[in-house]
Short mmCIF file of C-alpha atoms and ligand atoms in Angstrom, two decimals:
data_model
loop_
_atom_site.label_atom_id
_atom_site.label_comp_id
_atom_site.label_asym_id
_atom_site.label_seq_id
_atom_site.Cartn_x
_atom_site.Cartn_y
_atom_site.Cartn_z
CA MET A 71 107.52 121.57 106.54
CA LYS A 72 103.84 120.39 106.69
CA ILE A 73 104.31 116.77 106.30
CA LEU A 74 101.17 114.34 105.83
CA VAL A 75 102.07 110.75 107.71
CA ALA A 76 99.57 108.21 105.87
CA GLY A 77 99.62 105.30 108.84
CA GLY A 78 101.12 107.48 111.20
CA ALA A 79 99.39 105.36 113.95
CA GLY A 80 100.89 102.63 113.11
CA TYR A 81 104.40 101.20 114.79
CA ILE A 82 107.12 102.62 112.39
CA GLY A 83 105.21 105.74 110.80
CA SER A 84 103.72 107.14 114.64
CA ILE A 85 106.80 106.91 115.79
CA THR A 86 108.46 108.61 112.43
CA THR A 87 105.37 110.92 113.29
CA GLU A 88 107.08 111.66 116.84
CA ARG A 89 110.49 112.71 115.54
CA LEU A 90 109.31 114.92 113.02
CA ILE A 91 107.36 116.54 115.61
CA LYS A 92 111.04 116.95 117.72
CA ALA A 93 112.61 118.04 114.98
CA GLY A 94 109.99 121.22 114.48
CA ALA A 95 107.76 119.57 111.95
CA ASP A 96 103.90 119.92 111.28
CA VAL A 97 102.45 116.88 110.55
CA VAL A 98 99.10 115.92 110.49
CA VAL A 99 98.22 111.55 109.99
CA PHE A 100 95.95 109.76 107.74
CA ASP A 101 94.94 106.30 109.17
CA ASN A 102 92.38 104.07 108.96
CA LEU A 103 92.77 102.63 112.14
CA TYR A 104 92.50 99.35 111.34
CA GLN A 105 95.90 98.41 112.25
CA GLY A 106 97.11 101.69 113.81
CA HIS A 107 96.22 103.53 117.56
CA ARG A 108 94.62 106.65 117.89
CA ASP A 109 96.70 106.71 121.10
CA ALA A 110 99.94 106.45 118.62
CA VAL A 111 99.18 109.31 117.49
CA HIS A 112 101.27 112.17 118.68
CA PRO A 113 99.04 114.81 120.50
CA GLN A 114 100.33 117.64 118.70
CA ALA A 115 99.81 116.18 115.04
CA GLY A 116 96.81 116.77 113.22
CA PHE A 117 94.30 113.90 113.01
CA VAL A 118 91.85 112.97 110.27
CA GLN A 119 90.77 109.75 110.43
CA GLY A 120 90.33 108.11 106.57
CA ASP A 121 91.40 105.61 104.14
CA LEU A 122 93.73 105.36 101.63
CA ALA A 123 91.00 103.52 99.77
CA ASP A 124 88.57 106.47 99.48
CA LYS A 125 89.86 108.35 96.57
CA THR A 126 87.87 111.49 97.59
CA ALA A 127 88.40 111.09 101.61
CA VAL A 128 92.75 111.00 100.86
CA GLU A 129 92.34 114.47 98.11
CA SER A 130 90.48 115.80 100.21
CA ALA A 131 92.69 115.74 102.84
CA ILE A 132 95.59 117.43 101.20
CA ALA A 133 93.91 119.84 99.50
CA THR A 134 92.79 120.51 103.39
CA HIS A 135 96.28 120.71 104.79
CA LYS A 136 98.71 121.04 101.51
CA PRO A 137 101.80 119.32 102.67
CA ASP A 138 105.23 119.85 101.03
CA GLY A 139 105.96 116.33 102.04
CA VAL A 140 103.93 112.64 102.26
CA MET A 141 104.73 110.20 103.77
CA HIS A 142 102.88 106.92 103.12
CA PHE A 143 103.05 104.13 105.08
CA ALA A 144 99.58 102.72 105.34
CA SER A 145 99.88 99.62 103.95
CA TYR A 146 99.29 95.08 105.01
CA THR A 147 102.90 94.42 105.27
CA LEU A 148 103.06 90.89 106.18
CA VAL A 149 105.29 88.70 103.50
CA GLY A 150 103.33 85.06 104.87
CA GLU A 151 99.81 86.97 104.42
CA SER A 152 100.54 88.19 101.39
CA MET A 153 101.04 84.01 100.03
CA THR A 154 97.56 83.77 100.56
CA GLN A 155 95.83 86.34 100.52
CA PRO A 156 97.74 88.13 97.78
CA PHE A 157 94.90 90.85 96.63
CA LEU A 158 95.14 92.38 99.73
CA TYR A 159 98.21 93.44 98.49
CA LEU A 160 98.70 93.27 94.70
CA ARG A 161 95.31 94.99 94.41
CA ASP A 162 95.13 97.15 97.85
CA ASN A 163 98.29 97.76 98.21
CA VAL A 164 98.48 99.08 94.97
CA MET A 165 96.06 100.88 94.69
CA ASN A 166 95.77 102.53 97.91
CA GLY A 167 99.33 103.64 97.58
CA LEU A 168 98.38 105.17 93.86
CA ASN A 169 95.11 107.34 95.34
CA LEU A 170 98.27 108.77 97.17
CA MET A 171 100.58 109.28 95.06
CA GLU A 172 97.35 110.78 92.67
CA ALA A 173 96.31 113.54 95.34
CA ALA A 174 99.79 114.17 96.03
CA VAL A 175 100.78 115.60 92.72
CA LYS A 176 97.51 116.73 92.31
CA HIS A 177 97.99 119.35 94.68
CA GLY A 178 101.52 119.68 94.18
CA VAL A 179 103.43 117.88 96.67
CA LYS A 180 106.85 117.91 96.45
CA GLY A 181 108.64 115.21 98.10
CA PHE A 182 107.13 111.71 97.86
CA ILE A 183 108.31 108.55 100.94
CA LEU A 184 107.27 105.24 100.21
CA SER A 185 108.05 102.12 103.35
CA SER A 186 109.83 99.87 100.78
CA THR A 187 110.63 96.57 102.15
CA ALA A 188 114.10 93.66 102.45
CA ASN A 189 111.19 91.44 100.74
CA LEU A 190 112.27 93.18 97.56
CA PHE A 191 115.46 91.32 97.53
CA ASP A 192 114.45 87.29 97.59
CA ASP A 193 118.02 85.22 97.35
CA PRO A 194 120.02 87.87 96.93
CA GLU A 195 123.43 86.89 94.83
CA ARG A 196 125.73 89.56 97.32
CA ILE A 197 125.19 90.42 101.09
CA PRO A 198 125.31 92.98 102.29
CA ILE A 199 122.64 94.14 99.62
CA ALA A 200 123.20 97.21 98.45
CA GLU A 201 120.63 99.14 95.75
CA THR A 202 122.07 97.44 92.94
CA GLU A 203 121.07 93.98 93.63
CA ARG A 204 118.67 92.67 90.91
CA ILE A 205 115.17 93.01 92.40
CA VAL A 206 112.96 89.75 92.81
CA PRO A 207 110.33 90.10 94.97
CA GLY A 208 109.69 87.37 97.65
CA SER A 209 105.83 87.13 97.70
CA PRO A 210 102.72 89.71 96.55
CA TYR A 211 103.53 92.52 99.74
CA GLY A 212 107.23 92.93 98.39
CA GLU A 213 105.92 92.51 95.04
CA SER A 214 103.36 95.68 95.84
CA LYS A 215 106.24 97.67 97.13
CA HIS A 216 107.90 97.16 93.87
CA ILE A 217 104.80 98.11 92.31
CA LEU A 218 104.54 101.54 94.26
CA GLU A 219 108.16 102.05 93.19
CA ARG A 220 108.00 102.24 89.82
CA ASN A 221 104.57 104.35 89.78
CA LEU A 222 107.11 106.71 91.79
CA HIS A 223 109.53 107.09 88.72
CA TRP A 224 106.53 107.76 86.52
CA MET A 225 105.20 110.79 89.27
CA ASP A 226 108.45 112.22 88.97
CA ARG A 227 108.97 111.47 84.92
CA LEU A 228 105.79 113.00 84.29
CA TYR A 229 105.29 115.32 87.24
CA SER A 230 108.20 116.34 89.05
CA MET A 231 107.25 114.65 92.17
CA LYS A 232 110.85 113.80 93.78
CA TYR A 233 110.15 110.42 96.00
CA ALA A 234 112.70 108.49 98.15
CA CYS A 235 111.89 104.66 98.60
CA LEU A 236 113.40 103.28 101.91
CA ARG A 237 113.45 99.70 101.57
CA TYR A 238 113.96 98.45 105.28
CA PHE A 239 114.54 95.40 106.53
CA ASN A 240 113.60 94.41 110.18
CA ALA A 241 112.42 97.36 112.11
CA CYS A 242 112.24 96.56 115.96
CA GLY A 243 112.46 98.64 119.11
CA ALA A 244 110.18 101.66 120.87
CA SER A 245 110.63 105.32 121.75
CA ALA A 246 109.80 106.03 125.42
CA GLU A 247 106.17 106.30 124.55
CA ARG A 248 105.62 104.15 121.17
CA GLY A 249 105.88 100.97 120.56
CA GLU A 250 105.09 97.79 118.33
CA ASP A 251 101.95 96.94 119.01
CA HIS A 252 100.26 94.33 116.23
CA ASP A 253 97.16 92.02 116.09
CA PRO A 254 98.27 89.23 115.89
CA GLU A 255 101.67 89.63 116.73
CA THR A 256 104.31 87.72 114.47
CA HIS A 257 107.16 89.24 115.02
CA LEU A 258 110.18 87.85 116.62
CA ILE A 259 111.53 91.02 119.30
CA PRO A 260 108.00 91.66 119.99
CA LEU A 261 107.11 87.48 120.73
CA VAL A 262 109.92 86.68 122.72
CA LEU A 263 109.51 89.69 124.92
CA ASP A 264 105.62 88.04 125.23
CA VAL A 265 107.15 84.99 127.02
CA ALA A 266 109.11 87.62 129.58
CA LEU A 267 106.05 89.50 130.24
CA GLY A 268 104.54 86.04 130.68
CA GLN A 269 101.74 86.12 127.85
CA ARG A 270 102.79 83.05 126.19
CA GLU A 271 104.66 80.04 127.30
CA LYS A 272 107.55 79.79 124.59
CA ILE A 273 109.30 81.44 121.73
CA ALA A 274 109.28 78.80 118.29
CA ILE A 275 112.83 79.08 116.05
CA PHE A 276 111.56 78.61 113.04
CA GLY A 277 114.79 76.57 111.73
CA ASP A 278 117.11 75.58 112.99
CA ASP A 279 119.24 74.13 110.09
CA TYR A 280 119.80 76.81 108.09
CA ASP A 281 123.15 78.01 106.70
CA THR A 282 124.55 79.73 108.86
CA PRO A 283 127.08 80.08 112.03
CA ASP A 284 124.00 78.23 114.12
CA GLY A 285 121.73 76.95 112.12
CA SER A 286 118.84 80.37 112.94
CA CYS A 287 118.25 82.38 110.73
CA VAL A 288 120.27 85.62 110.01
CA ARG A 289 118.44 89.27 109.96
CA ASP A 290 119.36 92.62 110.22
CA TYR A 291 117.41 94.54 112.92
CA ILE A 292 116.87 98.06 112.76
CA HIS A 293 115.89 100.55 115.47
CA VAL A 294 112.70 102.00 114.71
CA ILE A 295 114.19 105.96 115.78
CA ASP A 296 117.15 105.47 112.79
CA LEU A 297 114.76 104.43 110.59
CA ALA A 298 112.76 107.91 111.59
CA GLU A 299 115.60 109.96 111.35
CA ALA A 300 116.23 108.25 107.91
CA HIS A 301 112.54 109.32 106.54
CA ILE A 302 113.17 113.32 107.63
CA LEU A 303 116.57 113.62 106.74
CA ALA A 304 115.88 111.71 103.12
CA MET A 305 112.39 114.36 102.91
CA GLN A 306 114.93 117.23 103.72
CA ALA A 307 116.84 116.60 100.83
CA LEU A 308 114.18 115.67 98.27
CA LEU A 309 112.62 119.05 99.95
CA ASP A 310 115.80 121.13 99.78
CA GLY A 311 115.73 120.59 95.58
CA GLY A 312 117.19 116.54 95.71
CA GLU A 313 116.70 114.47 93.07
CA SER A 314 114.71 110.85 93.65
CA ARG A 315 115.99 107.86 95.01
CA LYS A 316 116.06 104.26 97.18
CA TYR A 317 118.27 103.37 100.06
CA ASN A 318 118.49 100.09 101.41
CA LEU A 319 117.94 100.56 105.57
CA GLY A 320 119.86 98.52 107.40
CA ASN A 321 122.25 97.87 110.82
CA GLY A 322 124.92 96.31 108.31
CA ARG A 323 124.90 93.62 110.49
CA GLY A 324 122.96 90.25 111.40
CA PHE A 325 121.94 89.04 114.16
CA SER A 326 120.05 85.08 114.09
CA VAL A 327 117.32 84.49 115.88
CA LYS A 328 119.17 82.25 118.42
CA GLU A 329 120.62 85.70 119.44
CA VAL A 330 118.25 87.26 119.50
CA ILE A 331 116.52 85.01 122.06
CA GLN A 332 119.85 84.58 123.87
CA THR A 333 120.26 88.88 124.37
CA ALA A 334 116.52 88.65 125.23
CA ARG A 335 117.17 86.76 128.19
CA GLU A 336 120.11 89.30 129.72
CA VAL A 337 117.87 92.28 129.15
CA THR A 338 114.69 90.79 130.79
CA GLY A 339 116.32 87.86 133.46
CA HIS A 340 113.70 85.81 132.25
CA PRO A 341 114.75 82.28 130.93
CA ILE A 342 112.81 82.86 127.74
CA PRO A 343 112.16 79.20 126.73
CA ALA A 344 112.45 78.55 123.01
CA GLU A 345 112.06 75.58 120.89
CA ALA A 346 113.35 74.75 117.81
CA GLY A 347 110.27 74.06 114.77
CA PRO A 348 109.51 73.57 111.34
CA ARG A 349 111.20 76.46 108.76
CA ARG A 350 108.42 79.18 108.25
CA PRO A 351 107.96 79.25 104.04
CA GLY A 352 109.73 81.42 101.96
CA ASP A 353 112.45 82.61 104.43
CA PRO A 354 115.78 82.90 103.04
CA ASP A 355 118.59 82.27 105.37
CA ILE A 356 120.30 85.57 106.23
CA LEU A 357 119.30 89.26 104.65
CA ILE A 358 121.65 91.96 105.91
CA ALA A 359 121.55 95.28 104.08
CA SER A 360 124.33 97.53 103.26
CA SER A 361 123.28 101.20 103.84
CA GLU A 362 126.21 102.66 102.76
CA THR A 363 124.82 104.65 100.24
CA ILE A 364 122.26 106.79 102.41
CA ASN A 365 125.17 106.85 104.90
CA GLN A 366 126.93 109.45 101.67
CA GLU A 367 124.82 110.97 100.68
CA LEU A 368 122.97 111.81 103.84
CA GLY A 369 125.49 111.24 106.33
CA TRP A 370 122.67 108.97 107.89
CA ARG A 371 124.23 106.02 110.60
CA PRO A 372 122.32 103.91 112.69
CA GLN A 373 122.30 105.20 116.37
CA PHE A 374 120.91 102.36 117.82
CA PRO A 375 123.46 99.42 116.12
CA GLU A 376 123.60 97.31 119.54
CA LEU A 377 121.41 94.28 119.33
CA ARG A 378 120.82 94.96 123.50
CA GLN A 379 119.72 98.44 123.09
CA ILE A 380 117.07 97.69 120.51
CA ILE A 381 115.76 95.06 123.00
CA GLU A 382 116.41 97.32 126.18
CA THR A 383 114.33 99.63 124.38
CA ALA A 384 111.72 97.87 123.20
CA TRP A 385 111.08 95.91 126.65
CA ASN A 386 111.33 99.17 128.48
CA TRP A 387 108.12 99.48 126.28
CA HIS A 388 106.51 96.39 126.56
CA GLN A 389 106.88 96.36 130.51
CA ALA A 390 105.03 99.90 130.52
CA ASN A 391 102.67 98.92 128.51
CA PRO A 392 102.14 94.86 128.72
CA ASN A 393 98.52 95.10 126.80
CA GLY A 394 100.02 97.66 124.16
CA TYR A 395 97.96 100.74 123.53
CA GLU A 396 94.37 98.70 125.12
CA LYS A 397 93.89 100.72 128.24
N1 UDP B 676 110.93 84.37 114.08
C1 UDP B 676 110.93 82.88 115.07
N2 UDP B 676 109.83 82.65 115.59
C2 UDP B 676 108.69 83.37 115.90
C3 UDP B 676 109.03 84.53 114.74
C4 UDP B 676 110.06 84.99 114.18
O1 UDP B 676 111.60 81.97 114.60
O2 UDP B 676 108.13 83.68 116.22
C5 UDP B 676 111.69 84.06 112.25
C6 UDP B 676 111.86 84.45 111.68
O3 UDP B 676 111.64 83.09 110.80
C7 UDP B 676 112.98 84.90 110.62
C8 UDP B 676 113.52 86.25 112.11
O4 UDP B 676 112.60 85.69 112.58
O5 UDP B 676 113.74 84.72 110.29
C9 UDP B 676 112.30 87.09 112.32
O6 UDP B 676 111.25 87.25 111.77
P1 UDP B 676 110.23 88.31 111.73
O7 UDP B 676 108.86 87.89 111.48
O8 UDP B 676 109.96 88.97 112.63
O9 UDP B 676 110.82 89.62 110.57
P2 UDP B 676 110.30 89.39 108.78
O10 UDP B 676 112.08 88.39 109.24
O11 UDP B 676 109.26 88.30 108.68
O12 UDP B 676 109.81 90.73 108.47
#
């Protein structure tokens, strides 16, 4: 299969590209390199530097490479930022995604995969969260993904382009060659590992008075390689003539912020000082996915469900690349 990966220089996109190539796919990465890194792109992948806001560039990439499938990872992804800069999300994420969809339907792309999010489920009624949970976006970020999911519904109905929306919970971990390198970094695991590397003094625990066993937030940490494999299975199903679908993707288990820090201490041998501070606005107590549907329909199950394995892979990458992709 030939796949165009929009955002293939970013964290999840670059590792999915690596796994696609390992699985024998032909891959072209389309990325503006605002947040992604050229060095993260697998050397066997084609590369087009371009912006999804540029309709001509997107269309030309699709017309030239004629992919069977498109995977869309390229977007703004921070809940907190979306509360202060909503237009980046409600306009740019939506418009950029639509430009990609329009080019895809125009050139007969058969399968489209959207990186969606657990932020569709603010204040869920049931944990673990199944696909039947009502959608209540928790921020303009979540809303932008909800709108794109709806847009894909129309792409299928009007143009028969089949799609899968994969709602990720907390992506983490690394492959041997690729890992998480955001600027600024806001995610818990890389920040904790920065402390172990001596690049930060301590980690702040954002609230220890939540309604959880140890008072800190519980999240579903899912290894990035497991996410990548879910993309490949979902794309194969679409290209084999399967119907459009939406899946919640997580480990099925929750770990608290304090458990993450404690496990990182054990993995790194560093004391990792931590200090409880105020809550971060918008954080619910517990988010855990039910990935039963993708397990039953595609046979997907996480290969790296243990927090220790997740942190070990991230630690190996951070130790080997203490400055990320910057040489
Ligand atoms: N968190 C924290 N300290 C930090 C960064 C994150 O306590 O310096 C908490 C955050 O409140 C959340 C969990 O760690 O409960 C995971 O946050 P992250 O930003 O990694 O992912 P998100 O859940 O926002 O996608």
